[in-house]
mmCIF file with all atom_site columns, C-alpha atoms in Angstrom:
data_model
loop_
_atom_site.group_PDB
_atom_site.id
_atom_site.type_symbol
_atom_site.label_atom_id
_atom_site.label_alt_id
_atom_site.label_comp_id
_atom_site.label_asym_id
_atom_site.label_entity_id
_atom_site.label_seq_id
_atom_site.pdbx_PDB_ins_code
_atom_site.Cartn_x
_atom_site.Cartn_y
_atom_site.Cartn_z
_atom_site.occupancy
_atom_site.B_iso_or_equiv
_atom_site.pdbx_formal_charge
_atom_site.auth_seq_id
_atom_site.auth_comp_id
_atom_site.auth_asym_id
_atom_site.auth_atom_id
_atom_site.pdbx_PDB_model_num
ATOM 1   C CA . UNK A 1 1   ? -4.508  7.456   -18.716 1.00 45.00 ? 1   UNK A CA 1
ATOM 2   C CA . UNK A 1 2   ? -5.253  4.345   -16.268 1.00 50.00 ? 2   UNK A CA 1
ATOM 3   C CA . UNK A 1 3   ? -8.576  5.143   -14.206 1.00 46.00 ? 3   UNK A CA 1
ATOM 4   C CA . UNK A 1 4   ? -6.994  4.901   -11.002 1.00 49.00 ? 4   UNK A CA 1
ATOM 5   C CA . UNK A 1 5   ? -5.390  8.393   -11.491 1.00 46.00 ? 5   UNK A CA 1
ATOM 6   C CA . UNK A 1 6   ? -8.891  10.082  -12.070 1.00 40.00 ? 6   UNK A CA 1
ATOM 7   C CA . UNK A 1 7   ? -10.469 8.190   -9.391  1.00 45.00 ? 7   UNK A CA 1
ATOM 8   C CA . UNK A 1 8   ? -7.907  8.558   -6.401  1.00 42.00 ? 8   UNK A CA 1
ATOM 9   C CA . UNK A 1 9   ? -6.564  11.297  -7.867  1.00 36.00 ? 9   UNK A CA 1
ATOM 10  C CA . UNK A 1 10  ? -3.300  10.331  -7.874  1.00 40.00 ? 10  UNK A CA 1
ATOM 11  C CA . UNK A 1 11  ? -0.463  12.160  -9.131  1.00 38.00 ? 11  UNK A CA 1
ATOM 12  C CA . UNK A 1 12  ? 3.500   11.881  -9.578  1.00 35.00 ? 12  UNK A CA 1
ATOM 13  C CA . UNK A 1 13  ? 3.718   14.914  -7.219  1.00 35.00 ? 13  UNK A CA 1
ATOM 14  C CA . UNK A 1 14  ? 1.346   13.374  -4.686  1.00 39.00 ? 14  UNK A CA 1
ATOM 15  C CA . UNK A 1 15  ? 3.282   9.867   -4.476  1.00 40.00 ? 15  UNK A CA 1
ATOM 16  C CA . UNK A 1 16  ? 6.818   10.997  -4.280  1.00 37.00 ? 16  UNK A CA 1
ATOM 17  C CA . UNK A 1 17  ? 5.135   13.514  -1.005  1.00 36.00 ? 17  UNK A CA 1
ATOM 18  C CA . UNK A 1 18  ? 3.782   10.049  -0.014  1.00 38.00 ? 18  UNK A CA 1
ATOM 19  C CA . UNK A 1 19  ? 7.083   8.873   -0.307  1.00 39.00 ? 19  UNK A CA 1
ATOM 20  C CA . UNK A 1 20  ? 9.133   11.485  1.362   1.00 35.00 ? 20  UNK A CA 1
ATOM 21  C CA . UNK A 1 21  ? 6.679   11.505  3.923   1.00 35.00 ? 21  UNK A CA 1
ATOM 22  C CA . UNK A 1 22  ? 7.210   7.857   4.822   1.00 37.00 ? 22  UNK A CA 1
ATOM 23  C CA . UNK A 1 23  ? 10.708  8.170   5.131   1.00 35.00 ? 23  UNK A CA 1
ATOM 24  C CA . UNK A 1 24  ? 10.614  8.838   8.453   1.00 34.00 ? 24  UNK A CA 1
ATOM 25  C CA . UNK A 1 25  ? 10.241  5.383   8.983   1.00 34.00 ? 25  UNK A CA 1
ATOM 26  C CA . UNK A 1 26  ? 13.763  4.300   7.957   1.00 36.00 ? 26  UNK A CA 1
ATOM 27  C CA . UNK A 1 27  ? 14.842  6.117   11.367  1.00 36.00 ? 27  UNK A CA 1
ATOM 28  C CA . UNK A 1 28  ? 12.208  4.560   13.573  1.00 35.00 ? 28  UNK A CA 1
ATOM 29  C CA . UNK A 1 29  ? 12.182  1.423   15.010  1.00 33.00 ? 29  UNK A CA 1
ATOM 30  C CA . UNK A 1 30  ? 12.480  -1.767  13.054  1.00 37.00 ? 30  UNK A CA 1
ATOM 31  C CA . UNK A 1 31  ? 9.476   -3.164  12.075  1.00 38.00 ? 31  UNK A CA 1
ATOM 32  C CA . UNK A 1 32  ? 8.802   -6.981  12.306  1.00 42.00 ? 32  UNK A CA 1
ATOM 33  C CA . UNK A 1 33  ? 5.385   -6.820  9.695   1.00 47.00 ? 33  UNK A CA 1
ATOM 34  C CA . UNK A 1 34  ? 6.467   -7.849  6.133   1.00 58.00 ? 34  UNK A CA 1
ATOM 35  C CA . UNK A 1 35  ? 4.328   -5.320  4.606   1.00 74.00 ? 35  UNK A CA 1
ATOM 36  C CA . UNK A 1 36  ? 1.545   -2.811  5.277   1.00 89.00 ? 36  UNK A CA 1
ATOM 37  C CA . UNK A 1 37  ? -1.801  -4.226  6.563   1.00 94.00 ? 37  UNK A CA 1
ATOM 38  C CA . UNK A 1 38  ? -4.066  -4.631  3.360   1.00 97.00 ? 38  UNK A CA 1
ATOM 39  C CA . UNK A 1 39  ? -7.459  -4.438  3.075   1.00 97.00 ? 39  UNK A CA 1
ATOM 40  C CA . UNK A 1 40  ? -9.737  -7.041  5.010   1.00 98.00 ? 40  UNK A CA 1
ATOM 41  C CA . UNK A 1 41  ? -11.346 -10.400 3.225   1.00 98.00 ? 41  UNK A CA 1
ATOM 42  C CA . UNK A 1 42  ? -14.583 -8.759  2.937   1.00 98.00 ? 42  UNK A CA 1
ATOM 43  C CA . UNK A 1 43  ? -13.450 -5.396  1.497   1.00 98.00 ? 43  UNK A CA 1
ATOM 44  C CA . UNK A 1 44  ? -10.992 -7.392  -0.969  1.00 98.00 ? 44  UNK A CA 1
ATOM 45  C CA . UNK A 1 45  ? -14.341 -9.801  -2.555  1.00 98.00 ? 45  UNK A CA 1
ATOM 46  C CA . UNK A 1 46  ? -16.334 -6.281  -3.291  1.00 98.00 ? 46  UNK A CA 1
ATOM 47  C CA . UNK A 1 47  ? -13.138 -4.726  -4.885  1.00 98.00 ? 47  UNK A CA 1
ATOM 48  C CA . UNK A 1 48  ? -12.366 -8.078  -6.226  1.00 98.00 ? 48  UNK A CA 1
ATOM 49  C CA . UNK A 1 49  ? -16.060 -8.478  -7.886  1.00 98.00 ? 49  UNK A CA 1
ATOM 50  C CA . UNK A 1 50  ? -15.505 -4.818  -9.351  1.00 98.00 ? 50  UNK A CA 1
ATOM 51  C CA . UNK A 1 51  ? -12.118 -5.509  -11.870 1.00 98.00 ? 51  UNK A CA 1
ATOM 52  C CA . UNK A 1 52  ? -13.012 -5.852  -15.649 1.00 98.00 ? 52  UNK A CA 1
ATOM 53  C CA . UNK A 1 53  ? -12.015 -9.395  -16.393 1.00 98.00 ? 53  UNK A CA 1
ATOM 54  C CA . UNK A 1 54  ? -10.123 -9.708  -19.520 1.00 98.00 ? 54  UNK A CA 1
ATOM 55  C CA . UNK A 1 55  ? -6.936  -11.418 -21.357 1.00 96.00 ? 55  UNK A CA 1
ATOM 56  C CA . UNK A 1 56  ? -3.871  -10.580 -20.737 1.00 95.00 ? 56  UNK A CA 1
ATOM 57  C CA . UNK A 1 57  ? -1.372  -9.433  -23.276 1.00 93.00 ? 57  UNK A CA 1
ATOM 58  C CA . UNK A 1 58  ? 2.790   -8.839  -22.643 1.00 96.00 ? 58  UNK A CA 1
ATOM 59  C CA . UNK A 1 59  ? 3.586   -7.944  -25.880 1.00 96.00 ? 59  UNK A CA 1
ATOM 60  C CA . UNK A 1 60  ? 6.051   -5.283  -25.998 1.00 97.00 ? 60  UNK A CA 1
ATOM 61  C CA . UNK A 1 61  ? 7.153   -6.004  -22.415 1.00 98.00 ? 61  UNK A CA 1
ATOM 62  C CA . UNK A 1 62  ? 10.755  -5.268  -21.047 1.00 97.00 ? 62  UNK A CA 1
ATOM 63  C CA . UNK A 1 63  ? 11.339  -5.090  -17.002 1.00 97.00 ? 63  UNK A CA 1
ATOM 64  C CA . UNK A 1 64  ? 13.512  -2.006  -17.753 1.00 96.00 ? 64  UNK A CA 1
ATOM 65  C CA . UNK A 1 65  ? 9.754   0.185   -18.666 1.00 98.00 ? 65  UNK A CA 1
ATOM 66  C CA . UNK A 1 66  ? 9.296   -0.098  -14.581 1.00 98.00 ? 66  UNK A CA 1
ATOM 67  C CA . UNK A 1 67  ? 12.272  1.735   -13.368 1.00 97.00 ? 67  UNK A CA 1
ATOM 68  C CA . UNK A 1 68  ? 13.209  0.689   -10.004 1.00 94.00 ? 68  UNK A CA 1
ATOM 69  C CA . UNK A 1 69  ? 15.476  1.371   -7.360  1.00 95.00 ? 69  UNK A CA 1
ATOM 70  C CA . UNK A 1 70  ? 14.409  4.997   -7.231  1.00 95.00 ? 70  UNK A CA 1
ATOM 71  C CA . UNK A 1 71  ? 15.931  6.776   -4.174  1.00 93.00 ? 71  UNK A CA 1
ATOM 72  C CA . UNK A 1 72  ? 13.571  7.383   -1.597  1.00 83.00 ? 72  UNK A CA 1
ATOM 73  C CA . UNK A 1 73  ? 16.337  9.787   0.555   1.00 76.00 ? 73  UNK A CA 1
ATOM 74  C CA . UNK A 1 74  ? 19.678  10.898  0.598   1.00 84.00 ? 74  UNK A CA 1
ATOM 75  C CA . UNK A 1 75  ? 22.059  7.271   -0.573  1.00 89.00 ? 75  UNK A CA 1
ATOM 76  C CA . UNK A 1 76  ? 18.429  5.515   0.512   1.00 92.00 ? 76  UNK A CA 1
ATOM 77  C CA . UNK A 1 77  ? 17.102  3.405   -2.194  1.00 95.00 ? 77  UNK A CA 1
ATOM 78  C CA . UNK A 1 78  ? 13.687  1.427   -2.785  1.00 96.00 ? 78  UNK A CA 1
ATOM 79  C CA . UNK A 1 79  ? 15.050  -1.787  -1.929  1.00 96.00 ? 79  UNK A CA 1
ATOM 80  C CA . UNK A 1 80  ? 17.412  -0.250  0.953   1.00 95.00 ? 80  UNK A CA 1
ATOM 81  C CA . UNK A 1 81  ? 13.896  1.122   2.520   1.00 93.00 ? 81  UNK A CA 1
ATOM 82  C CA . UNK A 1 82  ? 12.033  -2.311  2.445   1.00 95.00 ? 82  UNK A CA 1
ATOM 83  C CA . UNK A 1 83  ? 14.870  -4.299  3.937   1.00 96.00 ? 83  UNK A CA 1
ATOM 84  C CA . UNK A 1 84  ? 14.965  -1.388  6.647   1.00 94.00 ? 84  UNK A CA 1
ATOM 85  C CA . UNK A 1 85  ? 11.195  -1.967  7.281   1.00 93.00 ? 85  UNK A CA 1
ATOM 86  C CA . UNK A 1 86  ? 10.898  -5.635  7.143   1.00 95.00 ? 86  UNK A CA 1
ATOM 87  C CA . UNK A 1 87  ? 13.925  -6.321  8.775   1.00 96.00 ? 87  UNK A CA 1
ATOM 88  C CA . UNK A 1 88  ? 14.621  -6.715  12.445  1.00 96.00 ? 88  UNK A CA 1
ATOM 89  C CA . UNK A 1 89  ? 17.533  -4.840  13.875  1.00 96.00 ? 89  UNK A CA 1
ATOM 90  C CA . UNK A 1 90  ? 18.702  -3.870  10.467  1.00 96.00 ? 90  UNK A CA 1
ATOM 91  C CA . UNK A 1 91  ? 22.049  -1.591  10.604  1.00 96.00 ? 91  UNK A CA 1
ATOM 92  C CA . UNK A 1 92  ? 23.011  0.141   7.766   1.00 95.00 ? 92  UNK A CA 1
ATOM 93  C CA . UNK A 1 93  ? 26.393  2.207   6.777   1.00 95.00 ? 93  UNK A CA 1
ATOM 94  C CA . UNK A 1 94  ? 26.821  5.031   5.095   1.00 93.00 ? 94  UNK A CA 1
ATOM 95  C CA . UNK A 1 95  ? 25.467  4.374   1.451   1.00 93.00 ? 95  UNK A CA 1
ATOM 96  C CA . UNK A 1 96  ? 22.487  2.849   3.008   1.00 94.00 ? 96  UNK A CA 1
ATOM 97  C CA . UNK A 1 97  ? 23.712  -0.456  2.351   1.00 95.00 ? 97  UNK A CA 1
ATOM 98  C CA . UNK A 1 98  ? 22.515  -3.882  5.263   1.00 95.00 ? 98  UNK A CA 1
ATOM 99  C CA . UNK A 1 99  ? 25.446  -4.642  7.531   1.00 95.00 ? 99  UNK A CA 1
ATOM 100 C CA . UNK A 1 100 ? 23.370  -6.916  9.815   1.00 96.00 ? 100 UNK A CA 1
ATOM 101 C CA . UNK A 1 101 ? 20.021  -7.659  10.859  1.00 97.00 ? 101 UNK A CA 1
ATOM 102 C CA . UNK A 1 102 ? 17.353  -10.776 10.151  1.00 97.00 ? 102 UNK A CA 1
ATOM 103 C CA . UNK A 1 103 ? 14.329  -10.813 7.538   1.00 97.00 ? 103 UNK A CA 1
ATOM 104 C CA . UNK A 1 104 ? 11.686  -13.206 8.055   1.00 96.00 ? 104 UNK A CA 1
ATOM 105 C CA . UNK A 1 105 ? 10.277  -14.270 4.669   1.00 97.00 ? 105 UNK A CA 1
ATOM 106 C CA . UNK A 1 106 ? 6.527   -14.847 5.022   1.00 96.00 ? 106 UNK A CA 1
ATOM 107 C CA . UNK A 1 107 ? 6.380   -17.343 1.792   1.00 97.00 ? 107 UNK A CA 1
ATOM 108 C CA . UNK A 1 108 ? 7.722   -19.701 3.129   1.00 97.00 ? 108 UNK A CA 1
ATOM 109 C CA . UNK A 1 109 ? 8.956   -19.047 7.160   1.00 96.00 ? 109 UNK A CA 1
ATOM 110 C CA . UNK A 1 110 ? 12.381  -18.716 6.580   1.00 97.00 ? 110 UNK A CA 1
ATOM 111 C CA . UNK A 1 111 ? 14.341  -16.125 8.435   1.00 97.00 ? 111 UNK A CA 1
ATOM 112 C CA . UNK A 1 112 ? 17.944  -14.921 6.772   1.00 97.00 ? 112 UNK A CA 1
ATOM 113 C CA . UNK A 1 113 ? 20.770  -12.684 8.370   1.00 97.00 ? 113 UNK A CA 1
ATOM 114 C CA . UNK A 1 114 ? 21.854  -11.577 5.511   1.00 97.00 ? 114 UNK A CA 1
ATOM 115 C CA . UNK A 1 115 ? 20.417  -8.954  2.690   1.00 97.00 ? 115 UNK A CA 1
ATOM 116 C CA . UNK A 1 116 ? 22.249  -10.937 0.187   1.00 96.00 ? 116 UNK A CA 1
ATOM 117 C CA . UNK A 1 117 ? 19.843  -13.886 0.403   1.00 97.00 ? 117 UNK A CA 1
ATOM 118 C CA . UNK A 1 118 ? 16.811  -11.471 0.125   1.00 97.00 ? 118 UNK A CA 1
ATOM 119 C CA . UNK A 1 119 ? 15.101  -9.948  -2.457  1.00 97.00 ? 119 UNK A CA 1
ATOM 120 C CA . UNK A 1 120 ? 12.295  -7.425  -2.520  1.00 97.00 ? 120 UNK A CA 1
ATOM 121 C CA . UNK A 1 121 ? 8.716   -9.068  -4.153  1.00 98.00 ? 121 UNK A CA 1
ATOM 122 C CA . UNK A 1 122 ? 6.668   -6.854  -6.566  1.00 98.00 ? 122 UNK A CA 1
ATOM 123 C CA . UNK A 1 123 ? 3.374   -8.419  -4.948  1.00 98.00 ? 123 UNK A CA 1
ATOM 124 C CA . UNK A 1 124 ? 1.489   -8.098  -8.085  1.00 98.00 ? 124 UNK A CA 1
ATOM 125 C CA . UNK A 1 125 ? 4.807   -8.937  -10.735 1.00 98.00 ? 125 UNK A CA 1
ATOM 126 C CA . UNK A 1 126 ? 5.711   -5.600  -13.036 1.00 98.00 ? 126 UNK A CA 1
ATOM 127 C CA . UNK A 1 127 ? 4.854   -8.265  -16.078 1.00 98.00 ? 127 UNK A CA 1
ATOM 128 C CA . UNK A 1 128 ? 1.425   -8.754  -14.283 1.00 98.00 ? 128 UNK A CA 1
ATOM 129 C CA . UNK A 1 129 ? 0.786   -5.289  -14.074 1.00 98.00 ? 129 UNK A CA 1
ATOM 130 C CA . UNK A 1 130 ? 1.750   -4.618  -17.993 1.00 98.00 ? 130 UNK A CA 1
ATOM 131 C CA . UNK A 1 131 ? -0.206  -7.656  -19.257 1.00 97.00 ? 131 UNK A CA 1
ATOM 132 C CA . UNK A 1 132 ? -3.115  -5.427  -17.288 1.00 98.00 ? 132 UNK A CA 1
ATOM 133 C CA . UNK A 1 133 ? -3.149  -2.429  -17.898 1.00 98.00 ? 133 UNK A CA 1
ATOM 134 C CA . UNK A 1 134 ? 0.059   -0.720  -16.991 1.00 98.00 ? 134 UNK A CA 1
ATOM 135 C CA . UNK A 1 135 ? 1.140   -1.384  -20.909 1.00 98.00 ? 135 UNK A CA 1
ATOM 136 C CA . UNK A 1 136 ? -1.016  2.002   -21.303 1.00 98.00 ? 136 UNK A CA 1
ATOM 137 C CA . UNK A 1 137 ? 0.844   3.973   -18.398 1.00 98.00 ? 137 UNK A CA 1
ATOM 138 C CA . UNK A 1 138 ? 3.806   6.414   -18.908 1.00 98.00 ? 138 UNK A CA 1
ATOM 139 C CA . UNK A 1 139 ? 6.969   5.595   -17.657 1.00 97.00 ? 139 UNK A CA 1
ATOM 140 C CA . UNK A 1 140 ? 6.540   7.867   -14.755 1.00 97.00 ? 140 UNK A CA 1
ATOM 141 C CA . UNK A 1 141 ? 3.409   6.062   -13.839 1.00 98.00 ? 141 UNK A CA 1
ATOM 142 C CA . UNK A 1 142 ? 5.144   2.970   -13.930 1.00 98.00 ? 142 UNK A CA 1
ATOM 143 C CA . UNK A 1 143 ? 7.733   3.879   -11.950 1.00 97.00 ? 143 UNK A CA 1
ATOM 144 C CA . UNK A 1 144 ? 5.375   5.181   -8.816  1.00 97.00 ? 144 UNK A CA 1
ATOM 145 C CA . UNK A 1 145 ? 3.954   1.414   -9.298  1.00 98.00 ? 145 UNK A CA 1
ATOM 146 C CA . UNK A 1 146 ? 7.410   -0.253  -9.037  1.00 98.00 ? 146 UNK A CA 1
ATOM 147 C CA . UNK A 1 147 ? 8.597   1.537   -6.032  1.00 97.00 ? 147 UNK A CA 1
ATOM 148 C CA . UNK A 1 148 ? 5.171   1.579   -4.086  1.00 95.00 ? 148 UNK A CA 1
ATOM 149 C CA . UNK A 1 149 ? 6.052   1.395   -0.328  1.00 91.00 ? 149 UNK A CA 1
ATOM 150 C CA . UNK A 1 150 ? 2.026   2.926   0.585   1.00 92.00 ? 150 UNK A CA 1
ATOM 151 C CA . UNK A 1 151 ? 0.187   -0.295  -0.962  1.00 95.00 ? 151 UNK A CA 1
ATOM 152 C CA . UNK A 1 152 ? 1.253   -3.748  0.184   1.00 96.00 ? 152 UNK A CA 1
ATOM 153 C CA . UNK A 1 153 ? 2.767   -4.220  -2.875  1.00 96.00 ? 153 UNK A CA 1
ATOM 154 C CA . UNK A 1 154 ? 6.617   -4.617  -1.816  1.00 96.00 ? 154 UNK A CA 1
ATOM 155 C CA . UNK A 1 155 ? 8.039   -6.937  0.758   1.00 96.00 ? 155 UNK A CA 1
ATOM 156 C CA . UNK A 1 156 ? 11.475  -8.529  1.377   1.00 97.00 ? 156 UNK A CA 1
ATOM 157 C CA . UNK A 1 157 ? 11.139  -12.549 0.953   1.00 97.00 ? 157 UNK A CA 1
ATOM 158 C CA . UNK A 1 158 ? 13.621  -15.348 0.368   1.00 97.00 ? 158 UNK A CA 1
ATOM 159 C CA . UNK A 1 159 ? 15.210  -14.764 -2.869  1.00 97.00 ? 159 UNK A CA 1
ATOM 160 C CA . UNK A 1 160 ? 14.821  -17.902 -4.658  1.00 97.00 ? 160 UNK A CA 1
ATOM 161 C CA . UNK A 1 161 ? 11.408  -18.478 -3.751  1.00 98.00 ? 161 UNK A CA 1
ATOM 162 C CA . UNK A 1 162 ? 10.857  -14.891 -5.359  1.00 97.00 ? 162 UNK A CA 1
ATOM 163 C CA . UNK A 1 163 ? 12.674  -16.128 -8.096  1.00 97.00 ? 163 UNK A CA 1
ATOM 164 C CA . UNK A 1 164 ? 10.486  -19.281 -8.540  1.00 97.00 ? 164 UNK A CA 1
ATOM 165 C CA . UNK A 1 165 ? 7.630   -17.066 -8.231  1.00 98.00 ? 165 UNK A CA 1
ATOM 166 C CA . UNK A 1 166 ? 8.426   -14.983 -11.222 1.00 97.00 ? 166 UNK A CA 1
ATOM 167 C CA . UNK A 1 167 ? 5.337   -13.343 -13.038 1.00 97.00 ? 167 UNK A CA 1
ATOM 168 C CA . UNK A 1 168 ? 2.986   -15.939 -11.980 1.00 98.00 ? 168 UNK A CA 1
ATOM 169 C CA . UNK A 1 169 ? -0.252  -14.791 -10.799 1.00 98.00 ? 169 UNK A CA 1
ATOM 170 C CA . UNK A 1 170 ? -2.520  -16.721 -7.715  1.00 98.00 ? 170 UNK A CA 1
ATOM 171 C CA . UNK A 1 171 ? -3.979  -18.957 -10.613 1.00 98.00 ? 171 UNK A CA 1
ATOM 172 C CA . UNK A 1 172 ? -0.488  -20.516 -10.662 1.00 98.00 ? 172 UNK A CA 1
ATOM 173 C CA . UNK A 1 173 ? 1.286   -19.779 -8.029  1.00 98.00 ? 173 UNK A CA 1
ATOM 174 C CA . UNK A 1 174 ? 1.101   -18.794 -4.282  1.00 98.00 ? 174 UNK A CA 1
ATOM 175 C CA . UNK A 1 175 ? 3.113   -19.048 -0.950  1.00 98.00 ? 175 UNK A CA 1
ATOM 176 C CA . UNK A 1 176 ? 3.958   -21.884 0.435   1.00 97.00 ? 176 UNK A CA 1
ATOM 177 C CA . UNK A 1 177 ? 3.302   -20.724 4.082   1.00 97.00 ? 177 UNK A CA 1
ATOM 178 C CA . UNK A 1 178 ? -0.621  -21.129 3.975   1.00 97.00 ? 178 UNK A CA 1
ATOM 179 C CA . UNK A 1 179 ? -1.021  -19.290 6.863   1.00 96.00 ? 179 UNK A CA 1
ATOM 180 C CA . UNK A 1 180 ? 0.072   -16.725 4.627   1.00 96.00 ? 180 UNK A CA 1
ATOM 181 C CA . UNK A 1 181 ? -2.179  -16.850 1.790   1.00 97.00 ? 181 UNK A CA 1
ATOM 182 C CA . UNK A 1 182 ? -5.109  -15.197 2.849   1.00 97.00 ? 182 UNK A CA 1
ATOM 183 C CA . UNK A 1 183 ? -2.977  -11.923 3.745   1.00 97.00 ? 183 UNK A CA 1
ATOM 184 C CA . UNK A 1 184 ? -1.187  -12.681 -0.182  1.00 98.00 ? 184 UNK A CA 1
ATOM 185 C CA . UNK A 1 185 ? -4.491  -12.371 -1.985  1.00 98.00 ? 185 UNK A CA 1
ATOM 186 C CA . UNK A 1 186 ? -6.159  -9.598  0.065   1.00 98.00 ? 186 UNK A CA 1
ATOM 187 C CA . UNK A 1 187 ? -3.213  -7.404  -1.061  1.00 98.00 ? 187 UNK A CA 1
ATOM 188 C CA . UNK A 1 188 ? -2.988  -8.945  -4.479  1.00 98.00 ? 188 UNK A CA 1
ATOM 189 C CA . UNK A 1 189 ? -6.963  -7.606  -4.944  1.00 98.00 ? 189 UNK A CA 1
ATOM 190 C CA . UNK A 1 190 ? -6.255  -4.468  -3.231  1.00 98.00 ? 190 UNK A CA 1
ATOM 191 C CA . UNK A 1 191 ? -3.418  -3.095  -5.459  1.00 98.00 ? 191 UNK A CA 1
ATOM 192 C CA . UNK A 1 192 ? -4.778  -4.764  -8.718  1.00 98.00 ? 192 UNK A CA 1
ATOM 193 C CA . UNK A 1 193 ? -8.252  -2.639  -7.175  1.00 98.00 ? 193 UNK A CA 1
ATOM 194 C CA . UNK A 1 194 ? -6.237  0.576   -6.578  1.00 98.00 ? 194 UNK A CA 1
ATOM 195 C CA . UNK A 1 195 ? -4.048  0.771   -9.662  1.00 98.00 ? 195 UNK A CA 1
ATOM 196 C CA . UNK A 1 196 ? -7.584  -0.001  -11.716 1.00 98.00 ? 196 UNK A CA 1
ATOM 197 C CA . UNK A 1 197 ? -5.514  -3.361  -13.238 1.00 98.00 ? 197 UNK A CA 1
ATOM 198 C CA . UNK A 1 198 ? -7.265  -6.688  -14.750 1.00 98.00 ? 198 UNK A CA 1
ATOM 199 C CA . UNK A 1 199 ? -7.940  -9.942  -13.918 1.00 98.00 ? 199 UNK A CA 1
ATOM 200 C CA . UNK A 1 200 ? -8.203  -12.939 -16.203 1.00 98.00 ? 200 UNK A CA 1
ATOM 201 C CA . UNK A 1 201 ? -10.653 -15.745 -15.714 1.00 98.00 ? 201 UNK A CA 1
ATOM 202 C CA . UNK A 1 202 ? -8.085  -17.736 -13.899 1.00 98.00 ? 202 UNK A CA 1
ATOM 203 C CA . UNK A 1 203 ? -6.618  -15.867 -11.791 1.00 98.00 ? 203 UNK A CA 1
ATOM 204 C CA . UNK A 1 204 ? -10.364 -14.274 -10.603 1.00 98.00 ? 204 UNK A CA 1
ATOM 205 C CA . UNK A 1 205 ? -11.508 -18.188 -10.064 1.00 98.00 ? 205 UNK A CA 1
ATOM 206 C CA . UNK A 1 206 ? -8.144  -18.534 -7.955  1.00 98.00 ? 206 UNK A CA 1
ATOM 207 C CA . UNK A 1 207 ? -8.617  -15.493 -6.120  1.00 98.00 ? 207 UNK A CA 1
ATOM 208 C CA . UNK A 1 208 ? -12.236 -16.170 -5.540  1.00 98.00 ? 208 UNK A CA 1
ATOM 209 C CA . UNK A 1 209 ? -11.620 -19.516 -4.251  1.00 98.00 ? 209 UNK A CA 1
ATOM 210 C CA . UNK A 1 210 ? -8.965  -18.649 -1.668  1.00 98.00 ? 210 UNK A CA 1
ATOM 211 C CA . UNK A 1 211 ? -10.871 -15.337 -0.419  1.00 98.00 ? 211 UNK A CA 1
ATOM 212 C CA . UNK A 1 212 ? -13.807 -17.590 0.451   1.00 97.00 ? 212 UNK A CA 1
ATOM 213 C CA . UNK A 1 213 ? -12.189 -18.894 2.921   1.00 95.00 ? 213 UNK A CA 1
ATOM 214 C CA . UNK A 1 214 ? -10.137 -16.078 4.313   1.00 95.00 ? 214 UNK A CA 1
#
């Protein structure tokens, strides 16, 4: 069982309260932040200089071990909630589904009108998370990671820059809005930190460098 669930004692029961808790949101006002605030620079180097370092493995990977959507309420899905939240203005019909509204995509500044042209970013990519440490999760575990809406770990952004991004970690890739990447790699560290996931060399070098100068 990964450490996080011992040490934050977190449980399937606890993060689908979190999540029927949050709901709430989906009736409030629209909310123009692309995700929730993560941790600050300095908090993200000490949790940062605390995850094991080690190489990363995929074998026996398949995207279909994270399940995702799951509904969050009523015909309300995972990715119906974030494009609620990180949308402006965002009207929705009766199966929950975008009619209108704008995202702003904060990898790269553009703003769309239309949910089609969106997609919703695992932060930290579900290969990512297998190749450390979620390979040792159950499925139900792996679910709570893929449909996250507590950490900053899911946020609506242009959908072929998500789609360039693929499974690429900050040694490799990042956004190309640089105003953007110190907020990228503070939430990066913090849900790597919270879901007690590796780092390779690479990607801690990367991270290092960037949060040096956040």
């Amino acid at each position: 069982m990964p450490k996080f669930y011992a040490r934050r004692r977190l449980s399937i029961v606890g993060a689908l309260t979190a999540l029927i808790a949050s709901v709430a949101v989906l009736n409030g006002p629209s909310a123009s932040a692309a995700l929730p605030t993560p941790v600050s620079a300095a908090t993200a180097r000490t949790y940062l200089a605390s995850l094991t370092v080690a190489t990363e493995n995929r074998t026996g990977y398949a995207r279909d071990l994270f399940p995702t959507w799951i509904t969050i309420s009523g015909t309300c899905n995972t990715r119906e909630y974030i494009l609620k939240r990180d949308g402006t203005n965002v009207v929705t019909d009766s199966a929950c589904a975008s009619t209108s509204g704008s995202w702003y995509s904060p990898y790269d500044g553009a703003t769309w009108t239309a949910a089609s042209d969106v997609d919703i970013d695992h932060l930290v990519p579900l290969a990512e998370a297998w190749d450390s440490g979620a390979s040792a999760w159950t499925t139900a575990q792996r679910q709570a990671f893929a449909n996250d809406v507590t950490r900053p770990q899911l946020l609506a952004v242009t959908d072929n820059v998500n789609q360039s991004k693929g499974d690429q970690d900050p040694a490799t890739w990042m956004p190309s809005l640089t105003s953007y990447r110190c907020t990228y790699v503070r939430a990066w560290v913090q849900v790597k930190y919270y879901y007690d996931l590796s780092v390779d060399s690479a990607e801690k070098t990367a991270l290092t460098n960037y949060l040096a100068s956040c």
